[in-house]
PDB file of C-alpha atoms and ligand atoms in Angstrom:
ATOM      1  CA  UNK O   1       0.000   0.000   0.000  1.00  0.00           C
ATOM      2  CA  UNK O   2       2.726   2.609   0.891  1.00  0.00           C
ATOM      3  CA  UNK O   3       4.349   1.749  -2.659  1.00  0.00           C
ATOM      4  CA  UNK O   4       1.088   2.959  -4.342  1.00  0.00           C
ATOM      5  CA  UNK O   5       0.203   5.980  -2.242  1.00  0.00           C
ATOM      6  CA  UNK O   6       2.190   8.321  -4.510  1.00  0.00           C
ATOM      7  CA  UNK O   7       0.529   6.983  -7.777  1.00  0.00           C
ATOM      8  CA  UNK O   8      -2.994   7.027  -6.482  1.00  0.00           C
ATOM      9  CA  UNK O   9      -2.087  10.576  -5.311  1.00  0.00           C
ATOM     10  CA  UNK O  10      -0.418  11.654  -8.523  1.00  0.00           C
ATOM     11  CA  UNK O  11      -3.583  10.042 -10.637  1.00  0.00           C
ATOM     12  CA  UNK O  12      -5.786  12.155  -8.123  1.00  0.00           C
ATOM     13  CA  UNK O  13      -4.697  15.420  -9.156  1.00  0.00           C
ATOM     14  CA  UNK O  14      -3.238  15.144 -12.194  1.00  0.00           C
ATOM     15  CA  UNK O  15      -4.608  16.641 -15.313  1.00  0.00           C
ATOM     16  CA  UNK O  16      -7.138  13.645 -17.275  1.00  0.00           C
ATOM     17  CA  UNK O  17      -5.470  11.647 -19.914  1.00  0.00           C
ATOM     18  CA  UNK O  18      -8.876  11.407 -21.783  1.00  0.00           C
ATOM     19  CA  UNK O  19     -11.339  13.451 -22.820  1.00  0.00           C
ATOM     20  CA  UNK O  20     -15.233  14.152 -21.545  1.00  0.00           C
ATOM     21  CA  UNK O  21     -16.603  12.929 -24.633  1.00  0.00           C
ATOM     22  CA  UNK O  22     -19.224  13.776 -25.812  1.00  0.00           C
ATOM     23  CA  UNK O  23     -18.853  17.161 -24.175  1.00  0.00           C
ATOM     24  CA  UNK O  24     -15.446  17.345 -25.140  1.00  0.00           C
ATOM     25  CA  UNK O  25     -14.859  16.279 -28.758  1.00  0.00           C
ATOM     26  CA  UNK O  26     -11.343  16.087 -30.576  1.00  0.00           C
ATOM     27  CA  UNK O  27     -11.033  18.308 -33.751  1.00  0.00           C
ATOM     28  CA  UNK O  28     -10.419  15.969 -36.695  1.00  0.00           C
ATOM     29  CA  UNK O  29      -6.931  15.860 -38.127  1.00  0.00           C
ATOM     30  CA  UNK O  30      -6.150  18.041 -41.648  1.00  0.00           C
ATOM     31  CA  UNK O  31      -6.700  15.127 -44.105  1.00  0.00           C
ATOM     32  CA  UNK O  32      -8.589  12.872 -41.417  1.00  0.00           C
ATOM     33  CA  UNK O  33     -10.514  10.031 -44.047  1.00  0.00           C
ATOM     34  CA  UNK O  34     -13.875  11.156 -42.423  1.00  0.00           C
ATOM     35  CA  UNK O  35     -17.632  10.147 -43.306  1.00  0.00           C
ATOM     36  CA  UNK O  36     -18.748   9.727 -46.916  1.00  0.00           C
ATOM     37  CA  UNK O  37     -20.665  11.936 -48.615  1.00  0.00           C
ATOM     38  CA  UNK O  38     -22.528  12.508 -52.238  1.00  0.00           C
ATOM     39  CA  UNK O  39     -23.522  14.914 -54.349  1.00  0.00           C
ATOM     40  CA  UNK O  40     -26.087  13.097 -55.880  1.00  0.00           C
ATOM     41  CA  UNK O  41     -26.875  16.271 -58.089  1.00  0.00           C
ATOM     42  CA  UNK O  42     -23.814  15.197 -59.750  1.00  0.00           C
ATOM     43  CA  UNK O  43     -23.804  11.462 -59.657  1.00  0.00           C
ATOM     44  CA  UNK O  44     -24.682   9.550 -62.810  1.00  0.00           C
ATOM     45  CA  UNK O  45     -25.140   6.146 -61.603  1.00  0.00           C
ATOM     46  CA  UNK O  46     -22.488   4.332 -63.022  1.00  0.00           C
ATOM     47  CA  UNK O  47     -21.760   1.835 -60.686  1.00  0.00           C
ATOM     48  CA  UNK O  48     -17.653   2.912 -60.570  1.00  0.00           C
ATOM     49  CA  UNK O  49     -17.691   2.999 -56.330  1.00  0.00           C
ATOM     50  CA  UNK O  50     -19.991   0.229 -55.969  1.00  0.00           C
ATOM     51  CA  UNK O  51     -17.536  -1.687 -57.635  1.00  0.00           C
ATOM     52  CA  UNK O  52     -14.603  -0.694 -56.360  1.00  0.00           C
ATOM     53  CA  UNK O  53     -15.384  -0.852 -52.744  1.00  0.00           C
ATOM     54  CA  UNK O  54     -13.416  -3.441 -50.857  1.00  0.00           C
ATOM     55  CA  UNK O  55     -16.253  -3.567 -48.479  1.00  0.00           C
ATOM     56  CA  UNK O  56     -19.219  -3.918 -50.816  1.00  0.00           C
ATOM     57  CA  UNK O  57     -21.124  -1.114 -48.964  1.00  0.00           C
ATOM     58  CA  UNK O  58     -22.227   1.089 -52.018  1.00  0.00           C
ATOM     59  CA  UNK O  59     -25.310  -0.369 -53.987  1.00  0.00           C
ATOM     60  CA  UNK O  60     -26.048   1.765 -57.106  1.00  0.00           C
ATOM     61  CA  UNK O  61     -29.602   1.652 -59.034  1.00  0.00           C
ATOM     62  CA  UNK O  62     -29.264   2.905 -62.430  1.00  0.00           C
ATOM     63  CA  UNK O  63     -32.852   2.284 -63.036  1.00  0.00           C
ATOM     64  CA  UNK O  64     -34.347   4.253 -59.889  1.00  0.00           C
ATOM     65  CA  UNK O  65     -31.616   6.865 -59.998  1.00  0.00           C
ATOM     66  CA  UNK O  66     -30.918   5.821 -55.770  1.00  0.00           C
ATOM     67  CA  UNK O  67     -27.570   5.741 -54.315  1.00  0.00           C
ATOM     68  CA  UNK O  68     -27.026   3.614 -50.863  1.00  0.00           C
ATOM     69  CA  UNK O  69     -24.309   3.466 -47.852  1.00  0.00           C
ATOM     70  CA  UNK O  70     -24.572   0.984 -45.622  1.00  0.00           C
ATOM     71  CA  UNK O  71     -22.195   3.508 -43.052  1.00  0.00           C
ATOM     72  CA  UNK O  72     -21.448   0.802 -40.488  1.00  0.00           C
ATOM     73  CA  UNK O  73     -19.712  -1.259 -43.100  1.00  0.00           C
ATOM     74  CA  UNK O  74     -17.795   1.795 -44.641  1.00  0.00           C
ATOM     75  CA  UNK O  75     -14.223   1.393 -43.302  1.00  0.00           C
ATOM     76  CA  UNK O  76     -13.642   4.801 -44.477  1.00  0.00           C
ATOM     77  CA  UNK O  77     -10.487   4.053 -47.124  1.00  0.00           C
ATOM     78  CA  UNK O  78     -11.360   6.358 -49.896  1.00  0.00           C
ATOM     79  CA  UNK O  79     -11.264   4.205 -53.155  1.00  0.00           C
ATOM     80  CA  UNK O  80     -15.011   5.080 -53.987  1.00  0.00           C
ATOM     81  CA  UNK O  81     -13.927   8.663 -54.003  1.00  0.00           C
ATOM     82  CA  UNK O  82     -11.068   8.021 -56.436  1.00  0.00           C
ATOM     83  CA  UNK O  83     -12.773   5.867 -58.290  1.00  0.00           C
ATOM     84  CA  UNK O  84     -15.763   8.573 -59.220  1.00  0.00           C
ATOM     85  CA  UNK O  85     -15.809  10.007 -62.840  1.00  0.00           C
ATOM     86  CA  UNK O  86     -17.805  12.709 -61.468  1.00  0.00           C
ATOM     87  CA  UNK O  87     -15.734  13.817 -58.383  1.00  0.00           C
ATOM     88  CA  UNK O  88     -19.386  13.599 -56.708  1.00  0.00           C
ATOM     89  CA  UNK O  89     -17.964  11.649 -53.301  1.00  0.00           C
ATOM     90  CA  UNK O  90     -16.460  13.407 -50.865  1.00  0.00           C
ATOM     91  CA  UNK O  91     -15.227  12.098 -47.042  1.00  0.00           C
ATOM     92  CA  UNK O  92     -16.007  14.947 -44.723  1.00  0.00           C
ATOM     93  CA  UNK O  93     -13.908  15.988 -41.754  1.00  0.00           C
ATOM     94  CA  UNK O  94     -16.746  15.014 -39.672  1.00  0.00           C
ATOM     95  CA  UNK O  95     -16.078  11.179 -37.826  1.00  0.00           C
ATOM     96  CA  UNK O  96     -19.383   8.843 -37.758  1.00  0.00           C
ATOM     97  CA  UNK O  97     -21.657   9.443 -35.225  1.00  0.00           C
ATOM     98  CA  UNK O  98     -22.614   6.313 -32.394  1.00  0.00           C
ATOM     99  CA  UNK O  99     -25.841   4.840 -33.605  1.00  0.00           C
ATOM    100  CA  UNK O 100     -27.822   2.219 -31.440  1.00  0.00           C
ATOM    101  CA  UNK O 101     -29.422   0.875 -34.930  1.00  0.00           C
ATOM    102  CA  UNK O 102     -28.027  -0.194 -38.271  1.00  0.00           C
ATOM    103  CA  UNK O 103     -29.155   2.078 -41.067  1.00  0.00           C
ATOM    104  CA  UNK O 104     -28.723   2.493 -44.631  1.00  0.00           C
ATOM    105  CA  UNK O 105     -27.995   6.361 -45.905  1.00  0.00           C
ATOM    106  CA  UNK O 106     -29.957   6.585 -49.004  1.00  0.00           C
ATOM    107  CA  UNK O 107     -29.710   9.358 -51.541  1.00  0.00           C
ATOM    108  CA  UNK O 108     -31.931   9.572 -54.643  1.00  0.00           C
ATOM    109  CA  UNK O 109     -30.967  11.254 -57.802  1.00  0.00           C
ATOM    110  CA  UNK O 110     -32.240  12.036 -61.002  1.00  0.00           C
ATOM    111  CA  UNK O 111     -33.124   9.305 -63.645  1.00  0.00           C
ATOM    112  CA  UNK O 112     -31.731  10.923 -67.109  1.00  0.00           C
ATOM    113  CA  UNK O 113     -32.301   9.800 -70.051  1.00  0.00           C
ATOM    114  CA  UNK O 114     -29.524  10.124 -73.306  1.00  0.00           C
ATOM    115  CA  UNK O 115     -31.274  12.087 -75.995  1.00  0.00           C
ATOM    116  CA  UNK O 116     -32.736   9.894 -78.647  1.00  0.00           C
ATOM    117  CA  UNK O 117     -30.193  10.390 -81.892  1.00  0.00           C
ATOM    118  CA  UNK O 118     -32.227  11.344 -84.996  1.00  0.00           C
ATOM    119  CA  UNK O 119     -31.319   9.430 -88.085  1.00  0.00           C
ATOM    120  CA  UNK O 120     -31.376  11.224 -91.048  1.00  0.00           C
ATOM    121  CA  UNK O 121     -33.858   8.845 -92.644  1.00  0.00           C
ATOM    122  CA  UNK O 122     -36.181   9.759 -89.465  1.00  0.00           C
ATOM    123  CA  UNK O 123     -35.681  13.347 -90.835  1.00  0.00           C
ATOM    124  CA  UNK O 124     -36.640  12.532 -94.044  1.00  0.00           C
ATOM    125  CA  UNK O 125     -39.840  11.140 -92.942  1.00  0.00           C
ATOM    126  CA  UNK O 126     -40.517  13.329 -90.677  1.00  0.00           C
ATOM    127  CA  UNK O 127     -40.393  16.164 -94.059  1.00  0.00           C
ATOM    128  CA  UNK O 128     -42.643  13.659 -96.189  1.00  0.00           C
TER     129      UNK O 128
HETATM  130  S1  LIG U 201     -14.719   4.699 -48.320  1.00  0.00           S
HETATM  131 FE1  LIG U 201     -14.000   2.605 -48.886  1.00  0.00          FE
HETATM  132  S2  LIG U 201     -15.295   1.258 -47.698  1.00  0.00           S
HETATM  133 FE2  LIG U 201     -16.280   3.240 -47.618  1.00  0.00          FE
HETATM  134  S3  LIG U 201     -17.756   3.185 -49.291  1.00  0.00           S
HETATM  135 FE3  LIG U 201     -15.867   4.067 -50.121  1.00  0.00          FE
HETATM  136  S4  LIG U 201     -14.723   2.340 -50.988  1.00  0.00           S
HETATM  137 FE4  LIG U 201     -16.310   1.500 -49.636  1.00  0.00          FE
HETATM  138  S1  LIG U 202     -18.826   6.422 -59.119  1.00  0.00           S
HETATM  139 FE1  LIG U 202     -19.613   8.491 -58.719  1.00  0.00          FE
HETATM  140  S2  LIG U 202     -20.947   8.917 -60.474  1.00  0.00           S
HETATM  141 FE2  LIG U 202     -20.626   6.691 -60.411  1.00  0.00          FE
HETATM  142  S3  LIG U 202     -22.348   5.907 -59.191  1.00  0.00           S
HETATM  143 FE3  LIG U 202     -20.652   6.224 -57.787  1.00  0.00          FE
HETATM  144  S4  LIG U 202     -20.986   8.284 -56.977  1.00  0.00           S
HETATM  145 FE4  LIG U 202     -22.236   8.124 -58.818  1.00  0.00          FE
END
């Protein structure tokens, strides 16, 4: 007991080694890999992160124009964002937030449609 007197006292008054979360939160480092984002304004449904991610959390409908994260099996390593033609991911400098449920982060987009080309025998018809 006398050994640990100092130790206890020392631990008693020191300064806290961790923090009062969630009262106290840590600023994210500079290029901290935070939580994913979309800009689904911008996204064109190709499928490019969905196939790329390692852990096979993306799922991309081309048909319904909807964009899915399954954010608890994100493990945050950026490939989706490289892999993006469109530069439409980004990771945020945000972390993820505890969650006492599993939920998917759904984003829906815009179903476009290519313009139908017009062959010139169309035209010609079209004229008659
Ligand atoms: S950051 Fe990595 S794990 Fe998360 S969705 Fe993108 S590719 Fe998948
Ligand atoms: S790679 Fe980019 S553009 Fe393609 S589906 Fe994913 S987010 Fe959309």
């Amino acid at each position: 007991m006398m050994f640990m007197t100092p130790h206890i006292l020392k631990n008693l008054f020191q300064k806290s080694a961790t923090r009062m979360y969630p009262l106290e939160q840590r600023e994210p480092f500079e290029r901290a890999r935070g939580e994913l984002a979309i800009t689904v304004e911008d996204c064109i449904f190709c499928g490019a992160c969905a196939r790329k991610c390692p852990s096979q959390c993306i799922t991309v409908d081309k048909k319904t124009a909807t964009w899915t994260l399954d954010p608890m099996a994100c493990i945050c390593c950026g490939i989706c964002v490289t892999a993006c033609p469109k530069n439409c991911l980004q990771q945020e400098l945000v972390y993820r937030r505890p969650c006492t449920e599993r939920e998917q982060i759904s984003r829906q987009g815009e179903i476009r449609r290519r313009p139908r080309k017009v062959k010139p025998a169309d035209e010609e018809k079209k004229a008659a």
